[in-house]
Structure formats: C-alpha cells, structure tokens
Short mmCIF file of C-alpha atoms in Angstrom, two decimals:
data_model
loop_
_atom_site.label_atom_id
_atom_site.label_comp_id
_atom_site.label_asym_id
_atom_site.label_seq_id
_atom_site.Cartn_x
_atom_site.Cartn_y
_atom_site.Cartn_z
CA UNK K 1 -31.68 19.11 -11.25
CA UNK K 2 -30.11 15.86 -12.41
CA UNK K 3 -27.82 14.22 -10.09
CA UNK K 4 -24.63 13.21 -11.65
CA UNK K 5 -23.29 9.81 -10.09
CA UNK K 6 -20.38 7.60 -10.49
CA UNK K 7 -21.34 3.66 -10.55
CA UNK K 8 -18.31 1.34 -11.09
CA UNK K 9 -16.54 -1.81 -10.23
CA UNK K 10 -13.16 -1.33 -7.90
CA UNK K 11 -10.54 -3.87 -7.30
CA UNK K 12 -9.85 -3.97 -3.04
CA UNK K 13 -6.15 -2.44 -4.36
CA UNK K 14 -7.93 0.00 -6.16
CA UNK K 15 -8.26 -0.80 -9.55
CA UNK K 16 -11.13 -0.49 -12.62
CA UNK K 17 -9.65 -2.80 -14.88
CA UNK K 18 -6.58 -5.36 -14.80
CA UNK K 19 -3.47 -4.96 -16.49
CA UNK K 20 -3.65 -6.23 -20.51
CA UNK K 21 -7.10 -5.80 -20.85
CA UNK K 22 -7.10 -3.27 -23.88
CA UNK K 23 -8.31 -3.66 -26.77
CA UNK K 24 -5.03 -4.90 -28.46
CA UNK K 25 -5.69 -8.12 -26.34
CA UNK K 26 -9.34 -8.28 -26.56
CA UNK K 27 -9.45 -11.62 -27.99
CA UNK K 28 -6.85 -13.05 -25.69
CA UNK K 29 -8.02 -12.91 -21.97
CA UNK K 30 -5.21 -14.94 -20.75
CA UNK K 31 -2.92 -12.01 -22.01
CA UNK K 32 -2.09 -11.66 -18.40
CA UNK K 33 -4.78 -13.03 -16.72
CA UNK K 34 -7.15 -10.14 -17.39
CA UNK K 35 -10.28 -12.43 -18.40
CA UNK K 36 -9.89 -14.36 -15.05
CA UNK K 37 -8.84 -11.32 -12.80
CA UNK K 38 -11.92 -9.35 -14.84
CA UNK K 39 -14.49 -11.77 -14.24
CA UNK K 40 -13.33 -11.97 -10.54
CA UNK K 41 -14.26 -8.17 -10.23
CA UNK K 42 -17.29 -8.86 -11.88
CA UNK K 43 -18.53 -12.04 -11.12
CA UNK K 44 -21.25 -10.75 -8.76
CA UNK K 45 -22.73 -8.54 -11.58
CA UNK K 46 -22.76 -11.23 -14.09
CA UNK K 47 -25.00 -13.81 -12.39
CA UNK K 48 -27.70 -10.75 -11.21
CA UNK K 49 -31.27 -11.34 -13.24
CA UNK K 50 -31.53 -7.70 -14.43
CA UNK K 51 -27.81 -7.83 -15.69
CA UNK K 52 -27.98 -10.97 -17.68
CA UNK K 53 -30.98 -9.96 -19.07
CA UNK K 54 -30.18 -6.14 -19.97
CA UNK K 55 -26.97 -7.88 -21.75
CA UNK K 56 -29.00 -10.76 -23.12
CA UNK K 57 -26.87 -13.52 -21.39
CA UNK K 58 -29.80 -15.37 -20.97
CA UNK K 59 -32.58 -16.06 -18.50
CA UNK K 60 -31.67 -17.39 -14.62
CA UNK K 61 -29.94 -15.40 -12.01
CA UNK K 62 -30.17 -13.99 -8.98
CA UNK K 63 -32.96 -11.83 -7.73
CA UNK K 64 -32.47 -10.13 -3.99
CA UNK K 65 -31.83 -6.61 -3.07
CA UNK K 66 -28.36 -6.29 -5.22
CA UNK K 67 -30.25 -7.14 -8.30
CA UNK K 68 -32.74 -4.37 -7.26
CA UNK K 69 -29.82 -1.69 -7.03
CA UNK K 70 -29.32 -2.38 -10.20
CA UNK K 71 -32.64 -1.81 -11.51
CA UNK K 72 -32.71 1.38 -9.96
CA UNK K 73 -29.53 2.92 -11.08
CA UNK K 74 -30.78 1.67 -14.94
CA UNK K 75 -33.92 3.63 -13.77
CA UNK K 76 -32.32 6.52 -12.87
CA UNK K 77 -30.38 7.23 -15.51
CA UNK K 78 -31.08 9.57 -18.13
CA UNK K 79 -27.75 9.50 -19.98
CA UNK K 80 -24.53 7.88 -19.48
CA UNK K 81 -21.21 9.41 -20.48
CA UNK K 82 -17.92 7.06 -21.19
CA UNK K 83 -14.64 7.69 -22.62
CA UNK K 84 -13.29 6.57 -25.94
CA UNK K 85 -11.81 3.08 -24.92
CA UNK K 86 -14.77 2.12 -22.74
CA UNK K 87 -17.01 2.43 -25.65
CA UNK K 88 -14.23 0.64 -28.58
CA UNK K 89 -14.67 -2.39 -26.11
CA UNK K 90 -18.13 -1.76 -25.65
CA UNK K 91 -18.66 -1.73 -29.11
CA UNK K 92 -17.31 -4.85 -29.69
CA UNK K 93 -19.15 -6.71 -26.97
CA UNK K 94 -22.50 -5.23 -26.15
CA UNK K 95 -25.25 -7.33 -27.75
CA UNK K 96 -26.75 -4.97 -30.86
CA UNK K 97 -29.79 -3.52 -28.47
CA UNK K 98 -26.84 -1.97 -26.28
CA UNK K 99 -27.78 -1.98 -22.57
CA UNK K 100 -28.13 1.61 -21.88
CA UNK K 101 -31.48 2.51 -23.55
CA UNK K 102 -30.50 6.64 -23.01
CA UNK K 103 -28.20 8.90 -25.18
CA UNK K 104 -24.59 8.06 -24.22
CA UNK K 105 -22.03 10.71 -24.60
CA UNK K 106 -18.33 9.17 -25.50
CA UNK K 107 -15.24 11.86 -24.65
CA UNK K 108 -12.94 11.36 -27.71
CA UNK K 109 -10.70 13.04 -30.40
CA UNK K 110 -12.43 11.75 -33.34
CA UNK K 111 -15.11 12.90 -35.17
CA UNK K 112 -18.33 10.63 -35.71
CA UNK K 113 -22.09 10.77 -36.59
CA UNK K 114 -24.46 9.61 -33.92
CA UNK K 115 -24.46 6.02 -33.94
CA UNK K 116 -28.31 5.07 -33.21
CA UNK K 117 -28.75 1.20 -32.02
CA UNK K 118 -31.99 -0.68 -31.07
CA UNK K 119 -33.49 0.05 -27.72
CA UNK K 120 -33.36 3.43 -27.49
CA UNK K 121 -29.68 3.76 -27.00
CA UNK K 122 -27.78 6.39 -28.88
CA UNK K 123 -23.87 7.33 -29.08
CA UNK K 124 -23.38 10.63 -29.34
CA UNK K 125 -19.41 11.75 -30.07
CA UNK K 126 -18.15 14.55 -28.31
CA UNK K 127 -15.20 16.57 -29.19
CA UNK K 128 -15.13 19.49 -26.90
CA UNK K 129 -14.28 18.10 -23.40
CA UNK K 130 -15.85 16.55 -20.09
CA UNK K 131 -17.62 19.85 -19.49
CA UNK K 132 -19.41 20.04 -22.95
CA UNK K 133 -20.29 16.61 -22.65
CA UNK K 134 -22.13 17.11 -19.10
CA UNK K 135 -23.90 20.23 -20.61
CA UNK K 136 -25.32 17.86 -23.38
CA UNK K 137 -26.16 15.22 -20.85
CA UNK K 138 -28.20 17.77 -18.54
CA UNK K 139 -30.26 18.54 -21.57
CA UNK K 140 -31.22 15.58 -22.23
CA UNK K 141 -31.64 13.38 -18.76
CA UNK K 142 -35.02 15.57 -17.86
CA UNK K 143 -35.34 14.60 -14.32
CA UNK K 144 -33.30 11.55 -14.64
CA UNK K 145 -29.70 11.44 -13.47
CA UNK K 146 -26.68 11.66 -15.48
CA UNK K 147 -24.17 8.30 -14.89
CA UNK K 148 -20.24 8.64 -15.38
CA UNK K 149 -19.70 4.94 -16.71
CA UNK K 150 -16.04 5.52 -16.66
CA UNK K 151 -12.98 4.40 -17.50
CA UNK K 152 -10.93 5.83 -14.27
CA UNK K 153 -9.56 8.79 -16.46
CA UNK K 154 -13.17 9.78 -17.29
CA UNK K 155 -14.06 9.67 -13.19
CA UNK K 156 -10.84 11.30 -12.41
CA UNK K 157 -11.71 14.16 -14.66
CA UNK K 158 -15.52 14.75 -12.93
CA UNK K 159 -13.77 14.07 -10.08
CA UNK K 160 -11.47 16.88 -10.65
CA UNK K 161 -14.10 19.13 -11.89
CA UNK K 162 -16.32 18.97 -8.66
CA UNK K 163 -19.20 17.89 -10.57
CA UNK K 164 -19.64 13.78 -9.16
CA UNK K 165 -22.59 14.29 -6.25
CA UNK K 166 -23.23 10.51 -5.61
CA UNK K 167 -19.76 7.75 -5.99
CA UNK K 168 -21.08 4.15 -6.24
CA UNK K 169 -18.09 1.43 -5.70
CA UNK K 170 -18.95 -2.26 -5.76
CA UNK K 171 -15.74 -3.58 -4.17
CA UNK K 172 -14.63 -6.78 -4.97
CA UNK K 173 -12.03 -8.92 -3.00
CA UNK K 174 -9.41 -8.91 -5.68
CA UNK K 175 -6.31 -7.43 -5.62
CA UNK K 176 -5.12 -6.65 -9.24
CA UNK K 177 -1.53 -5.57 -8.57
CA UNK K 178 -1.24 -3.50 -11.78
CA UNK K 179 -4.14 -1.93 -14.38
CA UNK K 180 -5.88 0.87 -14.33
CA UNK K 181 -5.71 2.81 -10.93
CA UNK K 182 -8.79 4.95 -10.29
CA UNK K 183 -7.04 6.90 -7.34
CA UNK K 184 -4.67 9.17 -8.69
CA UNK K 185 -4.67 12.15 -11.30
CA UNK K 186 -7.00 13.91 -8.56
CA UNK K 187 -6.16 17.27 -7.62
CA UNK K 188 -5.80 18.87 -4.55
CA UNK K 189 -8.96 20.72 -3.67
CA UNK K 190 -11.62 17.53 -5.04
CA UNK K 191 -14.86 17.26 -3.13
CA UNK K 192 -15.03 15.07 -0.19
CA UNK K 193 -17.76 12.21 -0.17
CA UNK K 194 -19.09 10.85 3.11
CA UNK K 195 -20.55 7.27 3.36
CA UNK K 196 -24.64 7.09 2.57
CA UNK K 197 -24.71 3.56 2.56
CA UNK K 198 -23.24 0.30 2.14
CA UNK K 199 -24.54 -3.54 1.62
CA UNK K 200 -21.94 -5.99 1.72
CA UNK K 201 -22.36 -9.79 0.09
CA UNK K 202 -19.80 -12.51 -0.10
CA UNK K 203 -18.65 -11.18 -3.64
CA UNK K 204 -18.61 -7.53 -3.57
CA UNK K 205 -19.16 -4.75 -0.92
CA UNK K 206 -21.48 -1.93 -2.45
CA UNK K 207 -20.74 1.19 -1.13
CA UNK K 208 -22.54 4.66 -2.01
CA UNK K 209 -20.77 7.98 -0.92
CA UNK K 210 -22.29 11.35 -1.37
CA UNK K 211 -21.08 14.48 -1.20
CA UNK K 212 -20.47 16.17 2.22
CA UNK T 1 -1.44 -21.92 15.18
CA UNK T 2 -1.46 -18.04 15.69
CA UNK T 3 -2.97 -16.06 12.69
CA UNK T 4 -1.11 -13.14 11.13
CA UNK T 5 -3.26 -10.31 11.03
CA UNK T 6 -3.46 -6.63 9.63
CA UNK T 7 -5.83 -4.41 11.26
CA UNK T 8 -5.36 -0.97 9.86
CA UNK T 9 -7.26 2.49 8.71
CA UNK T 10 -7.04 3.01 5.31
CA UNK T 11 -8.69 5.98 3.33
CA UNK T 12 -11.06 5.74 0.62
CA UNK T 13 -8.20 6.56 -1.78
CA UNK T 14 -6.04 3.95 -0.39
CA UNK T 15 -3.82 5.81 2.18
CA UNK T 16 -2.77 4.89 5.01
CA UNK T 17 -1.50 8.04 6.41
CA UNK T 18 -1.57 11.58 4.73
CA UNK T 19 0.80 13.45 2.98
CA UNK T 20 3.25 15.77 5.77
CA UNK T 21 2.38 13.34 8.80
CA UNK T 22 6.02 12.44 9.71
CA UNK T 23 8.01 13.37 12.83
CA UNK T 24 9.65 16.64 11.18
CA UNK T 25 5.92 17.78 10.81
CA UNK T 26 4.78 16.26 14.32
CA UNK T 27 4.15 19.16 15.57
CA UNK T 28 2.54 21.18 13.29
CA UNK T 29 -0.42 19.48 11.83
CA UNK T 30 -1.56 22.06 9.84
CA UNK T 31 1.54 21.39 7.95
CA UNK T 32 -0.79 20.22 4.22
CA UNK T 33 -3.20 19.94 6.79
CA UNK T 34 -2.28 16.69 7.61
CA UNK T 35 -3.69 16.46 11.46
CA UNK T 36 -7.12 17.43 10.04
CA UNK T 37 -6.77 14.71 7.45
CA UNK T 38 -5.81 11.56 9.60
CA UNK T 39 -8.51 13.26 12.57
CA UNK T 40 -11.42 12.77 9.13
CA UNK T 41 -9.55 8.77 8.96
CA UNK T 42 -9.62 8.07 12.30
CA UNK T 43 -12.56 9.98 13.59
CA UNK T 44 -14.58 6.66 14.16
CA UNK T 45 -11.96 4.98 16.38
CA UNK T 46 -11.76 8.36 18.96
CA UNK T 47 -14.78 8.48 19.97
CA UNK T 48 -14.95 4.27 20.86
CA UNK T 49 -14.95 3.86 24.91
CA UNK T 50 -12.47 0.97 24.76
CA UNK T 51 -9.72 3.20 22.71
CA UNK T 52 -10.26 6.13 24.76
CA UNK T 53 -10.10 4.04 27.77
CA UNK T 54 -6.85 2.46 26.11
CA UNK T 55 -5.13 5.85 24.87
CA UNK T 56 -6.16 7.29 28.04
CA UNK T 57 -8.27 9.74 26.76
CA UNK T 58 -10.52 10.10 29.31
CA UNK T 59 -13.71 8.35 30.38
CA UNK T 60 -17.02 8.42 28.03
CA UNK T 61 -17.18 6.90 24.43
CA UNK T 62 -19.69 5.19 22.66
CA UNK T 63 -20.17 1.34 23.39
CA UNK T 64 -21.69 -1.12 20.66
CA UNK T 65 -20.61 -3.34 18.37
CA UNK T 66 -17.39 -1.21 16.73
CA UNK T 67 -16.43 -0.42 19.94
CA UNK T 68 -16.58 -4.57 21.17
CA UNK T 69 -14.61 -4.91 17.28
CA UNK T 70 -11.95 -3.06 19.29
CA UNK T 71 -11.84 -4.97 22.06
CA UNK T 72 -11.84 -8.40 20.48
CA UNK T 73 -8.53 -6.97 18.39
CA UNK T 74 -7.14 -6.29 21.40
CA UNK T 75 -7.95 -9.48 23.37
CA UNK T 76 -7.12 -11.67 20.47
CA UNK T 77 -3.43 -9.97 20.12
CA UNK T 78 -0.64 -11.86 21.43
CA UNK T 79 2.14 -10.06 19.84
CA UNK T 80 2.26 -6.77 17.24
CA UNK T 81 4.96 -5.95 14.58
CA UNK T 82 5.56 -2.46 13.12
CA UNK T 83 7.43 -0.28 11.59
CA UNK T 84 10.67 2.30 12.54
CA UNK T 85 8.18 5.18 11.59
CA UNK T 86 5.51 3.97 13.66
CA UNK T 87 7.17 3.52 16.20
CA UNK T 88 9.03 6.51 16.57
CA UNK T 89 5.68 8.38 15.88
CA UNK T 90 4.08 6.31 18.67
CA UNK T 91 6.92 6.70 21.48
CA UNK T 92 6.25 10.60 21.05
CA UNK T 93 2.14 10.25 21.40
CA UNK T 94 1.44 7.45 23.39
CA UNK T 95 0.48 7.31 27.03
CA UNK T 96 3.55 5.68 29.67
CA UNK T 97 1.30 2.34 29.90
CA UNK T 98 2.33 2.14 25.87
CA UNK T 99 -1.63 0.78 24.05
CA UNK T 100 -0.63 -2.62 23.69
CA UNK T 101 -0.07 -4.71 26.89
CA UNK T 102 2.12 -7.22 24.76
CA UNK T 103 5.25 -7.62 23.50
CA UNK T 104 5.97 -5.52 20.24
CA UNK T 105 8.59 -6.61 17.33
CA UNK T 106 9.52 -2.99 15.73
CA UNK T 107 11.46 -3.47 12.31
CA UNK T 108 14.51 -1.53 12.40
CA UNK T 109 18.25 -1.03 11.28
CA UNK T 110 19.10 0.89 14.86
CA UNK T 111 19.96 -1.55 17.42
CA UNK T 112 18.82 -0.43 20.44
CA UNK T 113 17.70 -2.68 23.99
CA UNK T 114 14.63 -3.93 24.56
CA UNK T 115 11.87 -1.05 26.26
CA UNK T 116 9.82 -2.01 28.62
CA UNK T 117 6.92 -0.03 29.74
CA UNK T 118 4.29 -0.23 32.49
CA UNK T 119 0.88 -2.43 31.53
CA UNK T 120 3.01 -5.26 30.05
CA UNK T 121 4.25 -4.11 26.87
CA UNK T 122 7.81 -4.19 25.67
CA UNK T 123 9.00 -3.38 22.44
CA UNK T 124 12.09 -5.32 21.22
CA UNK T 125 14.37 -4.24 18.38
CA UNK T 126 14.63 -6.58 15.47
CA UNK T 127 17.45 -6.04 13.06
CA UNK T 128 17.46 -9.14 11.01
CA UNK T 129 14.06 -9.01 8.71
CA UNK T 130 10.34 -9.33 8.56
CA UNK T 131 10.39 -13.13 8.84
CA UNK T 132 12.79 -13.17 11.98
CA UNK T 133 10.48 -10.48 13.77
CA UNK T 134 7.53 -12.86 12.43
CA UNK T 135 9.22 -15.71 14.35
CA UNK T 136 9.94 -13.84 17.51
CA UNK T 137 6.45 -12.92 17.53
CA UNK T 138 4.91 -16.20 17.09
CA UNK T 139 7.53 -17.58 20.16
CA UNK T 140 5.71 -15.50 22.25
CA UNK T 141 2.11 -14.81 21.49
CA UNK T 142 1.14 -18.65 22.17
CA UNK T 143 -2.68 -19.42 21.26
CA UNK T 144 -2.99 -15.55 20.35
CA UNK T 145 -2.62 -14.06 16.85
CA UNK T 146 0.28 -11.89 15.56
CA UNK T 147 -1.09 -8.31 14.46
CA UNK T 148 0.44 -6.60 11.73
CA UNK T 149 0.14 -2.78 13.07
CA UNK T 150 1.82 -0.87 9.88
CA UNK T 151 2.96 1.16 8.29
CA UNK T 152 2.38 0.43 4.87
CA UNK T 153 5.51 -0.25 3.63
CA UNK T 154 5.76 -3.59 6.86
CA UNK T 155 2.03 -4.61 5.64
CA UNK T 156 3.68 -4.72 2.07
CA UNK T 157 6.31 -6.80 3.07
CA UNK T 158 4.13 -9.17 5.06
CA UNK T 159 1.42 -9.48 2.33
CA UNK T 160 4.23 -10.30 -0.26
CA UNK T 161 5.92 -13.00 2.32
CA UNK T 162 2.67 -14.32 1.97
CA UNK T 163 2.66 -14.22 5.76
CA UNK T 164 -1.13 -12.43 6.43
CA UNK T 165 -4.23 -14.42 6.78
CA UNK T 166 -6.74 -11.68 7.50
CA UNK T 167 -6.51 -8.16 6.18
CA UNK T 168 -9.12 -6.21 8.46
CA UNK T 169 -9.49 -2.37 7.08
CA UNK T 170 -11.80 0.06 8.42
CA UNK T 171 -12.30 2.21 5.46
CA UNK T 172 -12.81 5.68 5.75
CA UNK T 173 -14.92 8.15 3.70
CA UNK T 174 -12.39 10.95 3.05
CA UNK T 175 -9.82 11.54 -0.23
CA UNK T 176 -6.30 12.13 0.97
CA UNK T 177 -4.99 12.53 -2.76
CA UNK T 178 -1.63 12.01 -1.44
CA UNK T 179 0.61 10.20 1.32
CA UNK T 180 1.56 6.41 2.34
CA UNK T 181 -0.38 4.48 -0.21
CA UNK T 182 -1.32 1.00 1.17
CA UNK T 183 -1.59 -0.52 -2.45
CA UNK T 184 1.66 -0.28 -3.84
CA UNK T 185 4.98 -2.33 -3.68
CA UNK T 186 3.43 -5.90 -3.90
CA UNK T 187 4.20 -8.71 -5.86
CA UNK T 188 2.46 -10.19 -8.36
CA UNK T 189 1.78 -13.67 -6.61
CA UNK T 190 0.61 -12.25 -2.95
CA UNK T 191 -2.03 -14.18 -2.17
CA UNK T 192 -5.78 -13.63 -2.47
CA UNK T 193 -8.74 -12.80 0.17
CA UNK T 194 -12.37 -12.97 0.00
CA UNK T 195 -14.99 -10.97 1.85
CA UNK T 196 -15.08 -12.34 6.00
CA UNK T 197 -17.70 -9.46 6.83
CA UNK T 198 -18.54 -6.05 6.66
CA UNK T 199 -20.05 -3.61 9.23
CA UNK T 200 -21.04 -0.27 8.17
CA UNK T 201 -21.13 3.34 10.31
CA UNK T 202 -21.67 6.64 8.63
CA UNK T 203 -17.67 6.79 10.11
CA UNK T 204 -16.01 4.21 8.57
CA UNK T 205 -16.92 0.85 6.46
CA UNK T 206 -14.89 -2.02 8.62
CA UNK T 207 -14.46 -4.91 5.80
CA UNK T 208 -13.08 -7.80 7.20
CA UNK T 209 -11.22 -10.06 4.23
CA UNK T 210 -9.92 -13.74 4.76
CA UNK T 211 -7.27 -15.52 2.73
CA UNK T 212 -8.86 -17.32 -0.08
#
C-alpha cells in the first residue's frame, strides 16, 4: 500500500513559514522580513538542478546526492495533498505546468471544479475533510506514495490522525521567532517516529523519521 | 576569549524537558509518564562510557565518536551556568562528586553560600542576573569556555543577551507534545547560527550550529 509521507522545510525554532508571509502580503516580502527569512529556509532547495528545473527557474544548479533526494521523493509520489492557503500562494506562483505532475488534493471550504494544468498536474477540491481527501489520494497513487505538502495545520491534522508513516524535515539554520509553528495542535496519543536517516550540508540538515 | 556555549537535549518537538518532570513529580515518573519520556530523550547519552563513568553509573558503555563528543564538552568546560530548577533537580539525582568538576553559577533569587562538593565542583549562588553570573563565570574559567547547561527559560535569556556563540543540540526522535519548550520567549533580534556539523545515530541527531 502507498506510503503516506510528510516532506517539508522547518525553521531550527520550529517553524514552516515566517511571520507576514500570507497572501495579504504576497507582493511585499519585506512585510516583515518574510522574503529574506523565506529564502533563508529555502535557499538550499532553490539552487538544486531538479528544483530549478521542475519550477522552470532556469538551467544551472547543483547536482550531488541532495538534488537526488529530491528526484526521488518527485518519483515517489503519486498524489500530493495541501491545504487551502498553500495552494492560493501556489496558485499565484507556480509556473503554468505546476510542479507536481500527479492529482493534488487541496482541504478547503469552497466548492470548485477540478482545475487541470499542463504536465499532468490536476487540483482536485475537497470538501469533506483530511480523511476523505487521503481516501481519494489512495485511489489514485497506485503504488506510488501519497505526499502531505503541508501547511503545518494540514501535517498537524495527519499527524493527529495516525496516518503520516515517513516525516521528512530539511532543517535550516534559521530561527524565525514568530510564523507558523508546526509543533503544536498535536494530541496526546500521536505516533512516535524514530530517526531512519539524516544527511546534513552547510544549508540544511535533512532528516527522515519513520514510524516506530 | 572563552566561548559561551549551550549544549542541551532537545526533542524533536522542541522540548527540553516533558510535561510533569518537576520536583513535586520527582518521584513518581509515571506521573504523564514523564520518566519514560525524558529516558526516550536521553536514551543516547546513558548508555555513553564517559557519562556513565561521570554519573557513576557503573562501568561499561559504548566508546566512539558520541561518546569522545562527551568528553571534549567536558574537557573544554571551564565554568557552567543554570537554572534554580536544574539545580534543585540535580542536587536530588546527582552523585556526591556533583558531574561537573568546575565551578557552577546557578541563577537564583534564594541567597544561599557557596557548595562545595568533592571532584572540584562548587556551585555559587548568583542573585544579581544572567550577565553578572556570565561575568563570574568568565573570571574563572580562563582559556576554557562557559557552558550554558539550561533550562530553557536561562538558554532564552542567554540567546536574547546575545551572549551564546554555539548552540550544540542533540536532537532526539521522540514527540513530547507538551513541557519546557526551548523555542519560545526570544526576541526578535537574537542573533543567527549556521550549520558547524552534524553527526547522526539512530539515538539522537547531534547538530552543532555556530553564530553567523
């Protein structure tokens, strides 16, 4: 059966995203330094080959065993599932051939057709919950796995409902002070990981828990 | 000069310590299970000859290069801080030769004469602040570095005096969900750290972080 997994981007304090980055300031990343702190969480997926390719930044970057992961969690991943304010800033920033290339299913409140793009990426809207949205994943990954994109509410709520098998956490050397926390919301009785593996570069430490 | 450093065990969640794991509770630790909680955080340091040796837990431990991380923290220590908590958590568990053959500054509104204990370490009393205790530690460590032992709340304080110069966390794979959270309290302008190094067990992921 698929594997569902959790691949993200963590502050060292913690964090998915900075303080002021919503879509209100989307245009404005010095709204509180949340383009610079942002890109410092990021910076060692932007300049990866696969990455800048998949998000048609351009050709360049750097090949080596962190651009590989990367490859391989694309590979592996049969659908993707997101919440609502992931994908509103998605929308307005992924290239047109978005760079998923499986059905993604977004957890929101409002009611939309499919929204088919180029590439073989499809947005599918779901109305009835975290668990609903999983089902419809499963029947569609095959033998592929099933990635939780995020934001932290969306983890927090696989989290919650014991359904995360593999937790993938680039951690970057950035403390964010403030923003999205992913650690909290979590109840009591949530699976417990233990480490599989970790490879650690000057920008980011990738770390890959699985369950015990 | 002497470096400030933090050496600490922090869960993947970002505690520090786990929720009922205070001296009304030191006794019981299956009060919210809290003994089996900080045994799953500090699991990797127990077994390490040098801290059993130190703890005097008896002979036999593994040797290698976590257990030589230990010994370099040790050797490179010419003073500790801590906290009231700490402290008074320690003087019930630790051995008569107290585990840290130096002088200790513990950060506290009770005045109380300095304790000296076999194996050269004393703990002193300091009333009047972090930075004061910071000061009496560098007056005596000489060429040594000044470690920052916890709790959370004194690394807080330290980070936001912009007073540490290596944060050096051994991260552990388990979820607390609850207890002394590290990540909380600081200022917006603490200062920044990149990635030193990273070693990796299936124990415990010790990141090593320098100021930027």
């Amino acid at each position: 059966m698929s594997k569902v997994f959790v691949n993200i981007g963590l502050s060292l304090d913690g964090y998915m995203a900075p303080e002021g980055m919503d879509l209100e300031h989307w245009e404005d990343p010095s709204y509180k330094n949340w383009g610079a702190k942002w890109g410092s969480l990021m910076g060692w997926i932007l300049k990866q080959q696969y990455f800048r390719e998949n998000l048609q930044f351009g050709s360049g970057g750097e090949t080596g065993p962190v651009n590989d992961m990367l490859r391989e969690t694309m590979q592996r991943s049969g659908a993707s599932i997101m919440g609502k304010r992931m994908f509103d800033a998605g929308e307005r920033s992924w290239p047109e051939e978005a760079p998923f290339h499986t059905p993604v299913f977004v957890l929101t409140h409002e009611e939309r057709e499919p929204w088919e793009r180029p590439g073989g990426t499809t947005f599918f809207f779901v109305n009835d919950g975290p668990e609903s949205a999983l089902q419809k994943a499963r029947n569609v990954a095959g033998d592929r796995d099933i990635r939780i994109s995020g934001g932290a509410d969306v983890v927090q709520q696989y989290l919650n409902l014991g359904a995360v098998d593999e937790l993938e956490i680039a951690l970057a050397p950035v403390l964010f002070h403030g923003g999205r926390r992913l650690w909290e919301n979590l109840d009591e009785a949530i699976p417990q990981f233990k480490i599989d593996s970790a490879h650690s570069t000057p920008d980011a430490t990738h770390l890959r828990y699985v369950r015990v």
